[in-house]
XYZ file of C-alpha atoms in Angstrom:
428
model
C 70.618 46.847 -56.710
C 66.835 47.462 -57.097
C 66.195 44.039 -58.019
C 68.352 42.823 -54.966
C 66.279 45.104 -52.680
C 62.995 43.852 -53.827
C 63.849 40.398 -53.355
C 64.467 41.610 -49.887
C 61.079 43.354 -49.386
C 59.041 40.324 -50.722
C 58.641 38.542 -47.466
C 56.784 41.468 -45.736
C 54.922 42.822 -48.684
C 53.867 39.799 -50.732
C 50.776 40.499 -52.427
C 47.886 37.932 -53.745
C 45.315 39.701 -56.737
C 41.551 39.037 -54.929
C 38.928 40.230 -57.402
C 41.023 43.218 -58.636
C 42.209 44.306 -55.143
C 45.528 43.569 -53.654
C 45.351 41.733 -49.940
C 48.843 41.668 -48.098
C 49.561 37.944 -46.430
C 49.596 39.878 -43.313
C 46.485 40.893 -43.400
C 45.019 37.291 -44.818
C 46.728 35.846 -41.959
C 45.101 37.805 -39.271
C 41.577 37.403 -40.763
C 42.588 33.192 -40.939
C 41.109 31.567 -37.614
C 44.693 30.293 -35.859
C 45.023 26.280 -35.931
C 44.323 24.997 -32.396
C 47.792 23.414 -30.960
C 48.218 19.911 -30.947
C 47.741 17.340 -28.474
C 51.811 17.488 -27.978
C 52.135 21.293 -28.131
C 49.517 21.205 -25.011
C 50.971 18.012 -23.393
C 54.455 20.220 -23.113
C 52.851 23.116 -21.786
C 51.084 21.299 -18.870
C 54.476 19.292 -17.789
C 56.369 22.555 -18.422
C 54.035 23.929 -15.930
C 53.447 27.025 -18.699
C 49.510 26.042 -18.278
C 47.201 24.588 -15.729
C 45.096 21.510 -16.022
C 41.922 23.390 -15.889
C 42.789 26.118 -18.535
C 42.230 22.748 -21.216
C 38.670 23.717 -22.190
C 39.421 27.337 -22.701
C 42.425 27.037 -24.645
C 40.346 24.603 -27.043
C 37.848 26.720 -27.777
C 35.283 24.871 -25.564
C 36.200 21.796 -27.420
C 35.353 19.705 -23.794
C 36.115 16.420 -25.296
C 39.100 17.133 -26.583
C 40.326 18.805 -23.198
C 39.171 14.925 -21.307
C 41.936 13.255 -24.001
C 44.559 15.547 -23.753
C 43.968 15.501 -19.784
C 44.060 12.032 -19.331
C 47.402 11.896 -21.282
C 48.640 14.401 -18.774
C 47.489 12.694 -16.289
C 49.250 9.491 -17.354
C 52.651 11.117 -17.419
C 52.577 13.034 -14.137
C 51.614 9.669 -12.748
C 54.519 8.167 -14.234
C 56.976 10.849 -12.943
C 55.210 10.878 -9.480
C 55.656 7.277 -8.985
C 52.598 6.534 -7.554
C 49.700 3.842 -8.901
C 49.389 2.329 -12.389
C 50.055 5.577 -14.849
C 47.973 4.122 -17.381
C 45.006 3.435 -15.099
C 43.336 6.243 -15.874
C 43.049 5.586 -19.910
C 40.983 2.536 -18.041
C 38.515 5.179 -16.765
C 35.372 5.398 -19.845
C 35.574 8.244 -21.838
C 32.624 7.653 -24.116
C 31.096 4.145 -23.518
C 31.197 1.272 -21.361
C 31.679 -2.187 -22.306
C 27.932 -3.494 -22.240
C 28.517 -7.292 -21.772
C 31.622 -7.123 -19.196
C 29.728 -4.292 -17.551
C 26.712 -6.139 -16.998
C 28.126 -9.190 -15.693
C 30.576 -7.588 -13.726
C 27.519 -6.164 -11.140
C 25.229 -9.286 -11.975
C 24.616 -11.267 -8.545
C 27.432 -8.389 -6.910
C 26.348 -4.888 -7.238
C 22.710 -4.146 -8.540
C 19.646 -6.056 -9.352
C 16.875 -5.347 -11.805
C 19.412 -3.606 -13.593
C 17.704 -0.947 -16.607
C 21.141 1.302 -17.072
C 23.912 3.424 -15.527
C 23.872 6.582 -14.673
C 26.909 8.676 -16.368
C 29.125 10.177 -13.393
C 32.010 12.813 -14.108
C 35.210 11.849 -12.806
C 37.804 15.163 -12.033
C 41.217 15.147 -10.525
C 43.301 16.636 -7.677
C 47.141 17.102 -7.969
C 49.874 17.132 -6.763
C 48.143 15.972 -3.135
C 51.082 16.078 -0.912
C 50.598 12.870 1.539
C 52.932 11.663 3.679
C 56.317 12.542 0.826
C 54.142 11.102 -1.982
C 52.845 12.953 -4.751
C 49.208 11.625 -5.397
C 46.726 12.110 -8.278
C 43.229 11.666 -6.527
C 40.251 11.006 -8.261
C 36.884 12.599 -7.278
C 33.737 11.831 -8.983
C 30.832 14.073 -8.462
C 28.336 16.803 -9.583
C 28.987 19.656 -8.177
C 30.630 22.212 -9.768
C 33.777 24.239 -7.850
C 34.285 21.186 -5.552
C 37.074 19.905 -7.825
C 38.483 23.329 -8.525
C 38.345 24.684 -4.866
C 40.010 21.105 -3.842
C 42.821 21.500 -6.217
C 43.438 25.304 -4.627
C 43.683 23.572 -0.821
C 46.003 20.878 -2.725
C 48.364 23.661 -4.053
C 48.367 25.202 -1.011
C 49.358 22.430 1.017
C 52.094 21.479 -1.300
C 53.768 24.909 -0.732
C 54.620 23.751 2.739
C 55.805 20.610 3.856
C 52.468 18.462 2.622
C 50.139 16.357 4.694
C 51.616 14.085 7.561
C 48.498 11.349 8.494
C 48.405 8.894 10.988
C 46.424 5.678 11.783
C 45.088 5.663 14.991
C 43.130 2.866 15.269
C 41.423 0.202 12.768
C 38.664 -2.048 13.765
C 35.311 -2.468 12.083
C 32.172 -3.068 14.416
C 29.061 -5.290 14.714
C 26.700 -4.854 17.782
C 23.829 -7.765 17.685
C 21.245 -7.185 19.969
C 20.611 -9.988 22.277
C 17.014 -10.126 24.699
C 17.450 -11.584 27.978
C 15.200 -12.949 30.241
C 15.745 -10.357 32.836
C 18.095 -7.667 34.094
C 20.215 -10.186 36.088
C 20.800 -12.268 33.160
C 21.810 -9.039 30.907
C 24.365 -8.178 33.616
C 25.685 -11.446 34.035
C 25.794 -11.974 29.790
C 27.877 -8.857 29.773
C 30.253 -9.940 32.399
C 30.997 -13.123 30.572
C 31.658 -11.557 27.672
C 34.004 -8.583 29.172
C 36.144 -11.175 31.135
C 39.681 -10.628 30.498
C 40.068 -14.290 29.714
C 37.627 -14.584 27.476
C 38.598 -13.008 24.564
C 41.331 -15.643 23.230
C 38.256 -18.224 23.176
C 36.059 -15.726 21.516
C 38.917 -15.234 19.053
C 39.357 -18.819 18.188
C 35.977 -19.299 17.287
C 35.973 -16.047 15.259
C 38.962 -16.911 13.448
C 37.387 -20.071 12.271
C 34.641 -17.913 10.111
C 37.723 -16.118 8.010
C 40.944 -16.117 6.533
C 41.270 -12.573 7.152
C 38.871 -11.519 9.875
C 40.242 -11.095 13.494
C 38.179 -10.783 16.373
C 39.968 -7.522 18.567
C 37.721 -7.005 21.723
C 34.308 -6.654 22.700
C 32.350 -4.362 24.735
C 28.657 -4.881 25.984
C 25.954 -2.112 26.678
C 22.626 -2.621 28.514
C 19.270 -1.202 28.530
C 17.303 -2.929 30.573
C 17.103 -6.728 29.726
C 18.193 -5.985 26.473
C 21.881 -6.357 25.301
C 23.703 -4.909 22.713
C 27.175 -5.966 22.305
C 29.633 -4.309 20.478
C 32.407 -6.565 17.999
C 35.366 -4.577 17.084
C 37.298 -6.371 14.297
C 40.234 -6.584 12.000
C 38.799 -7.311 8.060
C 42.137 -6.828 5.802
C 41.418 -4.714 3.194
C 37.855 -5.690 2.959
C 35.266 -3.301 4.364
C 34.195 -5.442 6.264
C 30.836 -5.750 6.898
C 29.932 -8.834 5.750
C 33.072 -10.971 7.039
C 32.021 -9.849 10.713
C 28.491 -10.397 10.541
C 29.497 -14.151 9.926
C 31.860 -14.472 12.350
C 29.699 -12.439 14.860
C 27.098 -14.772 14.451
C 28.918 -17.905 14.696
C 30.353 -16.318 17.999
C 26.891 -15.632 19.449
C 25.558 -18.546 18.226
C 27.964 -20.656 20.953
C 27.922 -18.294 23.856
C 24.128 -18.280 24.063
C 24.576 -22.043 24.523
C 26.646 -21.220 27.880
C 23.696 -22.576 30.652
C 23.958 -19.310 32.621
C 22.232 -17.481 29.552
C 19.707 -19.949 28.645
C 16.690 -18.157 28.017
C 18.341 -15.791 25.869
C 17.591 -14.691 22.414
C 19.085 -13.008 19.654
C 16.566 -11.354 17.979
C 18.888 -9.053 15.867
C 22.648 -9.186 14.404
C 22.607 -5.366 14.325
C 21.844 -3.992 17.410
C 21.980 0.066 15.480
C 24.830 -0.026 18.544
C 27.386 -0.466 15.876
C 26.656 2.234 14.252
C 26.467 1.987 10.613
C 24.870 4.462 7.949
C 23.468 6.697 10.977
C 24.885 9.716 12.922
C 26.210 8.214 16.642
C 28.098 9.090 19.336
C 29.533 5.909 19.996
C 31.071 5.937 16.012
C 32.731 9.345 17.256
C 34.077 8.456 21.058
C 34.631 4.767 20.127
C 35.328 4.736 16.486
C 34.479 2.282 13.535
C 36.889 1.291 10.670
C 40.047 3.158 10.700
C 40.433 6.193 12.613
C 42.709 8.367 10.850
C 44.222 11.928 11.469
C 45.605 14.431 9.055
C 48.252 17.800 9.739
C 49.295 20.197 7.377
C 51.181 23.554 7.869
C 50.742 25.941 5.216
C 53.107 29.020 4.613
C 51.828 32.521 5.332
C 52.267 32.977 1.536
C 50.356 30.484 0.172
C 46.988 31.188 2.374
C 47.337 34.787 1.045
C 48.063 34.182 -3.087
C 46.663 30.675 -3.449
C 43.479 30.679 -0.979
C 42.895 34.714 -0.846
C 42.667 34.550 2.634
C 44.540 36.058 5.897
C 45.752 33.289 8.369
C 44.524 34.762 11.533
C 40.912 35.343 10.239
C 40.985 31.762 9.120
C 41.790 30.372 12.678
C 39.164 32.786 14.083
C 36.457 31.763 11.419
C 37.028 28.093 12.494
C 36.531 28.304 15.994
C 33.177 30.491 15.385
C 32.078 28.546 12.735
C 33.541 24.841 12.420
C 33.707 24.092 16.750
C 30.928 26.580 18.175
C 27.903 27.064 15.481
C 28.507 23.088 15.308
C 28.132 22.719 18.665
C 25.386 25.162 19.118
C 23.810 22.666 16.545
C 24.042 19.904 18.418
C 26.183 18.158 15.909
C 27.327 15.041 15.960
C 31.232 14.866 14.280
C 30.199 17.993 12.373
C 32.925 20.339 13.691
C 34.514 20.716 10.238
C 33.297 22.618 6.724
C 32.534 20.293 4.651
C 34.350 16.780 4.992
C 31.230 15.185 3.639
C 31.551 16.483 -0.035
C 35.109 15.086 -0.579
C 34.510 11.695 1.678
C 31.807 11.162 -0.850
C 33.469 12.079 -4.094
C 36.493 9.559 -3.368
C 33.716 6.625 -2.326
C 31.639 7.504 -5.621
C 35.398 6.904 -7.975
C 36.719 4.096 -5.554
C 33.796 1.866 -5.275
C 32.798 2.350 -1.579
C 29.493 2.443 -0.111
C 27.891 5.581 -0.212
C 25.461 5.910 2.375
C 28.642 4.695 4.562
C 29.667 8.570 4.144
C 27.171 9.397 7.092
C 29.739 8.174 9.497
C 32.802 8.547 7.306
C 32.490 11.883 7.785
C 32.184 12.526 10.965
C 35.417 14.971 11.392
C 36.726 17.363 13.920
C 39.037 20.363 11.959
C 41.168 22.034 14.546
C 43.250 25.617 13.312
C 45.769 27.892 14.892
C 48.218 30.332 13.827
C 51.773 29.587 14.110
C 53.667 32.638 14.167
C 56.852 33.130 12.307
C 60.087 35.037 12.651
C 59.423 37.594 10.540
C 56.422 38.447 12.710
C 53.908 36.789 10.045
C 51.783 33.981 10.823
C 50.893 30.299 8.901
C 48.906 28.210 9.499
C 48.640 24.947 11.173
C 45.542 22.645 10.096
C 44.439 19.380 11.101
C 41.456 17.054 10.464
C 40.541 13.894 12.713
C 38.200 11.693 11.675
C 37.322 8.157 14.410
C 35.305 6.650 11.613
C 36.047 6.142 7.817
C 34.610 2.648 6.491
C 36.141 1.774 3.606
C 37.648 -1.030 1.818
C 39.959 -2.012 -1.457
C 38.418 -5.653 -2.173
C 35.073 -6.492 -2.112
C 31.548 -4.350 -3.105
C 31.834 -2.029 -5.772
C 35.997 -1.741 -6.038
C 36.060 -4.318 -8.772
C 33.739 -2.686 -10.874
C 36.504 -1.614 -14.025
C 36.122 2.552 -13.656
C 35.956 1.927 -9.738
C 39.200 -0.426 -10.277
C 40.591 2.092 -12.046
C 40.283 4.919 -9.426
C 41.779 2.927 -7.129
C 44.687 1.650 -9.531
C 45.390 5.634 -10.048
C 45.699 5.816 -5.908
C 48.074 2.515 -5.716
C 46.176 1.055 -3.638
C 44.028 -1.538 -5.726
C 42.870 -4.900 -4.338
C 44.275 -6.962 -1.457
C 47.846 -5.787 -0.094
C 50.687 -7.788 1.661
C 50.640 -7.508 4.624
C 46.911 -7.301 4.638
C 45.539 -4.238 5.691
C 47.820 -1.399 4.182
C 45.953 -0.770 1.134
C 42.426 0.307 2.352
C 44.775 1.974 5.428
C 46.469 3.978 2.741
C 42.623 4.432 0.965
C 41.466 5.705 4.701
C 44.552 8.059 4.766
């Protein structure tokens, strides 16, 4: 009976002789560091939605490099259950070094010249973004800290609701050449012959002839004084852009100045700063330039309070003081929003797009109001509309392997069928 019993006991009381002194297990055990969980044990807990994403480094100790694997595994799966993009494109993204040779020659007559280096750029993620029924991963690269965190809050928010339903508006890159005329009468005459409503299809056809993509859409022509700037608007697939209409704008102007009513006439530049590009203009935000795309969310009562600590009908007040009238008090230019900029520039730093194309990108107009509820509570109904975001899925720096990869996370990689949809769906 007593042995029975202290077979019993031995589980809880085991004892271990240390230098003459007897040290319970218990007591070893808590002074024994706990083993860190495995990548599995943490790769359950994020799907299981038991931890967040961002809680990686922390529950690691601060191991940071370890938190990158294990993310990018999660990543990988969500991706996978989402449906959206190549899951494994982001185990494309460099996590330590980059492939010197294929680097090199990848930006080598393309990208860069006098090349010395790169410069190392963080890459973060967004999820679940809500767009249009799809569950997207986004990637943002930058250097500032919060923006990824604060982004992810406005994502969780907007997922409590419906999501984000976007439309295209419009889609036309432009090119305005200047062109000096002899005199005011031949200006106004150059700029009737070009807006002539039967123009256009001959205008096309010689456009057309320049590309296999590019499509000529319309033209518009301002004066100042003798000079002439005249305004291409274009179709460019899924390219940019830039380049395919400065060709085909040039081969257009080229003929027309031959016409014998405009002899005389010179073109002294195929950018005209009438277009606008990489500069502030009114004419990018009444007009537009590359797609013109428009964004709505609602977002439940609930979710502004727990997820973005704020009250709804302060938040609609705050925009109109801050977002439409201290912008306009500034005398801005597409500024009525908070900070479009920072995000329009993280997505062209992963995806390959220009940068200094964010100028006009950005240009955004964020309109709030406060829908009230039955229950005598209020959400919140948020959209963003922005005439002018330049940006492209072939071409410039989207073939670059990390910038490849960004866009291979986003399903929207390379040249689409029909062309068109993929740098839409970038734009979006």
């Amino acid at each position: 009976m007593l042995r029975s019993s202290l077979r019993l006991l031995q589980p809880f009381a085991r004892t271990t002789r240390v230098h003459g002194l007897h040290t319970s297990a218990a007591a070893r055990s808590a002074a024994e560091p706990l083993s860190p969980p495995s990548d599995a044990e943490l790769l359950d807990r994020l799907l299981s939605g038991s931890m967040s994403q961002h809680r990686l480094e922390a529950e690691l100790g601060g191991d940071a490099e370890r938190a990158v694997r294990v993310r990018r595994l999660y990543v990988e799966a969500v991706s996978a259950q989402d449906g959206v993009g190549d899951p494994a494109a982001v185990l494309s993204l460099p996590v330590e070094e980059v492939d010197g040779p294929e680097f090199y020659s990848s930006v080598l007559g393309t990208n860069c010249e006098n090349v010395v280096g790169f410069v190392p750029l963080p890459v973060g993620v967004i999820r679940p973004l809500l767009l249009d029924g799809r569950r997207l991963t986004v990637p943002l690269a930058t250097t500032e800290g919060a923006l990824i965190a604060s982004t992810n809050r406005g994502a969780r928010a907007i997922a409590a609701g419906e999501g984000v339903r976007t439309e295209l508006l419009g889609d036309g890159m432009t090119r305005a050449p200047v062109v000096e005329c002899v005199d005011l009468r031949q200006a106004a005459a150059l700029k009737r012959w070009f807006e002539a409503p039967d123009r256009l299809p001959e205008l096309q056809r010689t456009f057309s002839a320049t590309s296999r993509f590019g499509q000529l859409l319309g033209v518009k022509v301002a004066l100042a004084g003798r000079h002439a700037f005249v305004r291409f608007r274009c179709a460019t697939g899924d390219a940019m852009g830039m380049n395919m209409v400065g060709k085909g704008v040039n081969t257009v102007l080229a003929e027309a100045l031959e016409t014998p009513a405009l002899e005389g006439a010179e073109l002294i530049g195929l950018s005209g700063n009438y277009c606008t590009d990489k500069k502030p203009a009114a004419v990018n935000w009444i007009e537009g330039r590359g797609k013109h795309v428009a964004a709505e969310a609602v977002i439940p009562a609930k979710a502004v309070r727990e997820v973005l600590k704020a009250e709804p009908l302060r938040i609609a007040r705050l925009n109109v003081a801050k977002n439409l009238l201290g912008s306009a008090l500034a005398g801005s230019i597409g500024g009525f929003n908070a900070h479009a900029s920072n995000l329009v520039t993280a997505v062209f730093l992963a995806c390959g797009q220009d940068p200094a194309q964010n100028v006009e990108s950005s240009q955004c107009i964020t309109t709030i109001e406060a829908v009230p509820t039955p229950d005598g509570d209020h959400d919140l109904r948020i959209a963003c509309t922005m005439p002018s975001v330049e940006c492209g899925t072939v071409g410039g720096g989207t073939a670059l392997p990390a910038q490849a990869a960004c866009l291979r996370m986003l399903g929207v990689a390379g040249a689409a069928d029909p062309p068109g949809e993929n740098a839409a769906q970038l734009a979006r």
